[in-house]
Amino acid sequence: MESIIVILPLLVKMGIVVAVLLLLPLPLTWLERKIAAHIQQRPGPMRVGWHGLLQPLADAIKLLTKEDHIPMDADRLLFKMAPVVALVPPFVVFVAIPFGEPVQIFGSSYTLALSDMNVGLLFILAVSGIGVFGVILAGWASNSKYAVLGSLRSIAQMISYEIPMGFSVIGVVMLAGSMNLSDIVHAQDGLWNIVYQPIGFFVFFVAGLAEAQRIPFDLPEAEGDLGAGYHTEYSGIRFSLFMLAEYVVMVVLALLNALLFFGGWLGAPPFLPPALWLLLKTGFFIWVFMWFRFTFPRYRYDQLMSIGWKVLLPLSLLNILISGIFMF
Amino acid sequence: MEREFFLLLATVATGSGFLVVVAKDPIHSALALVACFVQIAALFILLGAPFLAVIQIFVYVGAVMVLFLFVIMMLNVRQEALTRFIPSGAIAAFVVTLVLAVEMGLLLSWSSDLHQLMAPAAEPPSVNALSLALFQDYLLPFEVASVILLVALVGAVILARDDEKADASPRRALHPAQGRVPGRVATPDTMPDILPDNGPDTGREPDNGPGTSGGMRR
């Protein structure tokens, strides 16, 4: 009986997170297409529903009913596994993300996180690093040149940018004296970390763009030279799983930017619940990511590597040094 | 509850470890090893060491195995994986395995410390405690270990640089994946050279990369 009392809230929280994450790409694809359209001075999707609001639904139906094509000579088991492997890590990351202070319902207190673990930040970085396996498997199993090249690029890119990304948050951890995300948010009571850690934020943001493989760092799926990169051979529901994973990664990064550098749920105006305030900040970063996509050109491969190793990595080390000097 | 979890994780870990050895395709072996590492990370959590678990995932799954896969995809090792490393090495392998098994058995039956190691930590050690242990109590061993790692890193870079000098002949640029020791490819500094880049100013033929770099594995 006691275990049910412990497990039931966990299951409810898990259900809410998974349901929201599965449905979130629907409005996000609509938003992305609309932002693209308005930046390019055209209306975008207008036919299905009011201002194309039902367009994502139509797309989803189209993707789900399409033929599930597996190329000849593909490694069938890995080919089928890859989209799932790509999808799981971004969902697992949400285990460690807190959305607000513990709430009181019927006299008992519930935390707004699945597990407020003391190594939360490290857990998030580690698990989001696993996401690259889906890309590797997809590229390898497809038995296609474009897919292999795309996945090789993405491995090199993910490894290169994981390092500055990890280093850039060390300053934040130093300020908070903890790797627990709630503690990190509490440490920003008064002044947000963006004031103390502008370099850290810059490195984290750029490395995050590269980790999510968004423009200007979307070389693994550069449609101009690689077809579509690692998911060239995928169609139907498996392709939509990859798309889902990409959007969830974007949401994770936006959330992390808000939590680590912009005070999380702190400083909410009195009429807003703190969790909603955090989601508004997240939405802002998602919007910035989309805005970037239609503003910047793609970098060349050698430029990508030199930005990662010769600019971001030294900058993140400098940031640790400066933070250390100021704290001393 | 914990006992069932342990049994589940241990079974999957052993099973995937077995799969590492028997799988025909090196990629399958590597993936089984990934599964094994994840199970071991979960075991660390059961033992009350979440920090170790996360580091296990970070370093072994996120970095080491990704580089393994990178090298396997880069070099077409499918044929080499099927040929024997040492001719008629079965007997030697059996002897070594036997020695190791006996050693493990003796350790388990004689040592009393080993059982303490397997007990979960009384309280989950915090990151602060770990950092104090590393940077205060065991500062010298820690620094020595990091210097040794640094030396290994510099050594790898030097080996890779030698390769670059030999790059003067155009044939090398055409077949970036051939004639290299596998270990050298894994250093991040060589990654940009391996991949065919389409930059206009590199003077390298962009078309020859895909065919030689592992796209065709059958």
XYZ file of C-alpha atoms in Angstrom, chain A residues 11-266:
256
model
C 3.213 7.683 -12.639
C 0.906 10.690 -12.931
C 3.830 13.056 -13.405
C 5.419 10.720 -15.939
C 2.151 10.460 -17.844
C 1.746 14.237 -17.999
C 5.328 14.817 -19.184
C 5.179 12.129 -21.854
C 1.768 13.246 -23.132
C 2.834 16.883 -23.351
C 6.091 15.992 -25.087
C 4.350 13.756 -27.598
C 1.820 16.448 -28.476
C 4.141 19.454 -28.340
C 5.653 19.007 -31.821
C 2.209 19.604 -33.358
C 1.990 23.295 -32.391
C 5.761 23.666 -32.777
C 5.820 22.575 -36.422
C 2.983 24.989 -37.136
C 4.893 27.758 -35.350
C 8.106 26.966 -37.199
C 6.407 27.052 -40.593
C 4.557 30.253 -39.752
C 7.733 31.974 -38.510
C 9.553 30.828 -41.638
C 6.762 32.109 -43.809
C 6.529 35.519 -42.182
C 10.298 35.991 -42.246
C 10.167 35.204 -45.957
C 7.126 37.480 -46.461
C 4.598 34.807 -47.411
C 1.554 33.590 -45.494
C 2.655 29.970 -44.901
C 0.078 27.194 -44.362
C -3.417 28.729 -44.676
C -5.714 25.995 -46.016
C -6.285 23.476 -43.217
C -8.115 25.229 -40.424
C -7.900 28.871 -39.413
C -4.488 30.153 -40.589
C -3.425 26.542 -41.111
C -3.805 25.643 -37.441
C -4.836 22.091 -38.294
C -1.971 21.642 -40.759
C 0.214 19.667 -38.257
C -2.690 17.285 -37.711
C -2.993 16.728 -41.451
C 0.774 16.202 -41.663
C 0.651 13.718 -38.810
C -2.085 11.718 -40.524
C -0.092 11.770 -43.742
C 3.082 10.542 -41.994
C 1.291 7.821 -40.051
C -0.424 6.381 -43.124
C 2.598 6.442 -45.406
C 4.434 3.322 -46.480
C 7.112 2.247 -44.042
C 9.981 1.761 -46.435
C 13.110 -0.217 -45.526
C 15.941 -0.058 -48.072
C 17.386 -3.196 -49.598
C 20.452 -4.540 -47.771
C 19.653 -2.464 -44.722
C 20.391 -3.846 -41.293
C 16.700 -4.370 -40.547
C 16.906 -4.716 -36.764
C 19.057 -1.613 -36.282
C 17.041 0.278 -38.884
C 13.890 -0.304 -36.859
C 15.600 0.381 -33.533
C 17.248 3.664 -34.501
C 14.223 6.022 -34.275
C 13.324 4.654 -30.850
C 16.925 4.980 -29.650
C 16.915 8.565 -30.889
C 13.628 9.320 -29.137
C 14.309 7.879 -25.677
C 17.191 10.077 -24.363
C 15.430 13.443 -24.887
C 12.448 12.077 -22.963
C 14.651 10.636 -20.195
C 16.240 14.054 -19.676
C 12.929 15.306 -18.279
C 13.353 13.016 -15.271
C 15.763 15.535 -13.769
C 14.126 18.819 -14.785
C 12.185 20.645 -12.046
C 9.325 22.907 -13.121
C 8.791 24.814 -9.883
C 8.625 24.735 -6.108
C 6.910 21.756 -4.443
C 3.129 22.218 -4.429
C 0.685 21.387 -1.634
C -2.296 19.290 -2.651
C -4.639 17.915 0.085
C -2.033 18.489 2.751
C 0.752 16.492 1.163
C 3.628 18.037 -0.722
C 4.539 17.064 -4.273
C 7.698 18.163 -6.079
C 7.282 19.388 -9.633
C 10.011 17.051 -10.844
C 10.186 13.311 -11.353
C 13.448 13.128 -9.437
C 15.182 16.156 -7.978
C 18.525 14.359 -7.921
C 21.679 15.960 -6.589
C 23.598 15.359 -9.820
C 20.726 16.616 -11.985
C 22.694 18.832 -14.329
C 25.339 16.188 -14.968
C 22.600 13.620 -15.577
C 20.995 15.853 -18.187
C 24.267 16.442 -20.015
C 25.160 12.742 -19.909
C 21.791 11.497 -21.117
C 21.462 14.056 -23.881
C 24.874 12.861 -25.067
C 23.396 9.402 -25.633
C 20.991 10.863 -28.183
C 23.697 10.587 -30.817
C 23.322 6.800 -30.846
C 20.032 7.018 -32.682
C 21.726 9.064 -35.388
C 24.661 6.659 -35.610
C 22.379 3.637 -35.901
C 20.155 5.291 -38.476
C 23.124 6.246 -40.642
C 24.763 2.862 -40.398
C 21.690 0.697 -40.793
C 20.386 2.540 -43.865
C 23.330 1.320 -45.954
C 23.312 4.559 -47.888
C 26.140 6.982 -48.564
C 24.191 10.083 -47.631
C 23.030 8.545 -44.384
C 26.508 7.328 -43.393
C 28.075 10.684 -44.174
C 25.366 12.509 -42.269
C 25.794 10.326 -39.221
C 29.612 10.565 -39.316
C 29.304 14.328 -39.404
C 26.856 14.337 -36.563
C 29.046 12.100 -34.371
C 32.014 14.421 -34.844
C 29.820 17.450 -34.220
C 28.123 16.101 -31.109
C 31.407 15.035 -29.514
C 33.085 18.337 -30.317
C 30.296 20.480 -28.915
C 29.544 18.383 -25.860
C 32.836 19.546 -24.359
C 32.296 23.330 -24.493
C 28.678 22.754 -23.473
C 29.736 20.855 -20.365
C 32.440 23.392 -19.523
C 30.131 26.384 -20.001
C 27.815 25.281 -17.188
C 30.693 24.807 -14.720
C 30.500 28.538 -13.960
C 26.826 28.131 -13.102
C 27.597 25.149 -10.877
C 30.345 27.162 -9.141
C 27.933 30.002 -8.408
C 25.239 27.701 -7.059
C 27.633 25.337 -5.278
C 25.474 22.456 -6.432
C 24.547 20.411 -9.480
C 20.947 20.154 -8.378
C 18.783 22.160 -10.756
C 16.475 23.458 -8.020
C 19.501 24.738 -6.097
C 20.827 26.360 -9.248
C 17.512 28.172 -9.722
C 17.400 29.218 -6.050
C 20.926 30.601 -6.330
C 19.607 33.036 -8.944
C 17.235 34.659 -6.475
C 17.776 38.373 -7.003
C 20.039 38.403 -10.024
C 19.862 35.952 -12.896
C 22.955 34.057 -13.915
C 23.014 35.785 -17.278
C 24.404 38.856 -15.467
C 27.270 36.903 -13.894
C 27.842 34.449 -16.718
C 27.431 36.207 -20.083
C 30.300 34.225 -21.654
C 28.958 31.002 -20.182
C 25.526 31.722 -21.609
C 26.937 32.520 -25.056
C 28.945 29.293 -25.191
C 26.060 27.232 -23.836
C 23.603 28.718 -26.291
C 25.809 28.223 -29.360
C 26.922 24.739 -28.303
C 23.274 23.938 -27.627
C 22.333 24.953 -31.152
C 25.033 22.613 -32.436
C 23.942 19.769 -30.154
C 20.373 20.120 -31.364
C 21.720 20.275 -34.936
C 19.767 23.400 -35.698
C 20.803 25.918 -38.296
C 23.502 27.301 -38.482
C 24.947 23.949 -37.351
C 22.675 21.491 -39.132
C 25.397 19.905 -41.239
C 24.406 16.322 -40.395
C 21.228 16.818 -42.384
C 22.310 19.535 -44.776
C 19.778 18.995 -47.521
C 21.941 20.739 -50.102
C 24.815 18.278 -49.991
C 23.485 15.205 -48.178
C 19.923 14.607 -49.289
C 18.563 14.687 -45.764
C 21.512 13.236 -43.852
C 21.042 10.348 -41.469
C 17.285 10.007 -42.028
C 17.431 10.088 -45.820
C 16.085 6.537 -46.072
C 13.361 6.884 -43.465
C 9.709 7.427 -44.202
C 6.349 7.383 -42.495
C 6.149 6.866 -38.774
C 9.860 6.201 -38.270
C 10.707 9.503 -39.895
C 8.183 11.271 -37.691
C 9.833 9.732 -34.613
C 13.105 11.393 -35.655
C 11.295 14.686 -36.121
C 9.697 14.279 -32.698
C 13.102 13.641 -31.130
C 14.494 16.769 -32.754
C 11.709 18.966 -31.405
C 11.994 17.499 -27.920
C 15.749 18.182 -27.926
C 14.977 21.771 -28.866
C 12.509 22.057 -25.975
C 15.077 20.579 -23.583
C 17.682 23.128 -24.637
C 15.269 26.030 -24.345
C 14.283 24.817 -20.872
C 17.921 24.497 -19.827
C 18.706 27.997 -21.064
C 15.802 29.349 -19.008
C 16.696 27.303 -15.904
C 20.453 27.827 -15.888
C 20.797 31.430 -16.985
C 17.417 33.150 -16.780
C 16.238 32.396 -13.279
C 13.974 29.452 -14.040
C 10.591 29.990 -12.387
C 11.833 32.833 -10.146
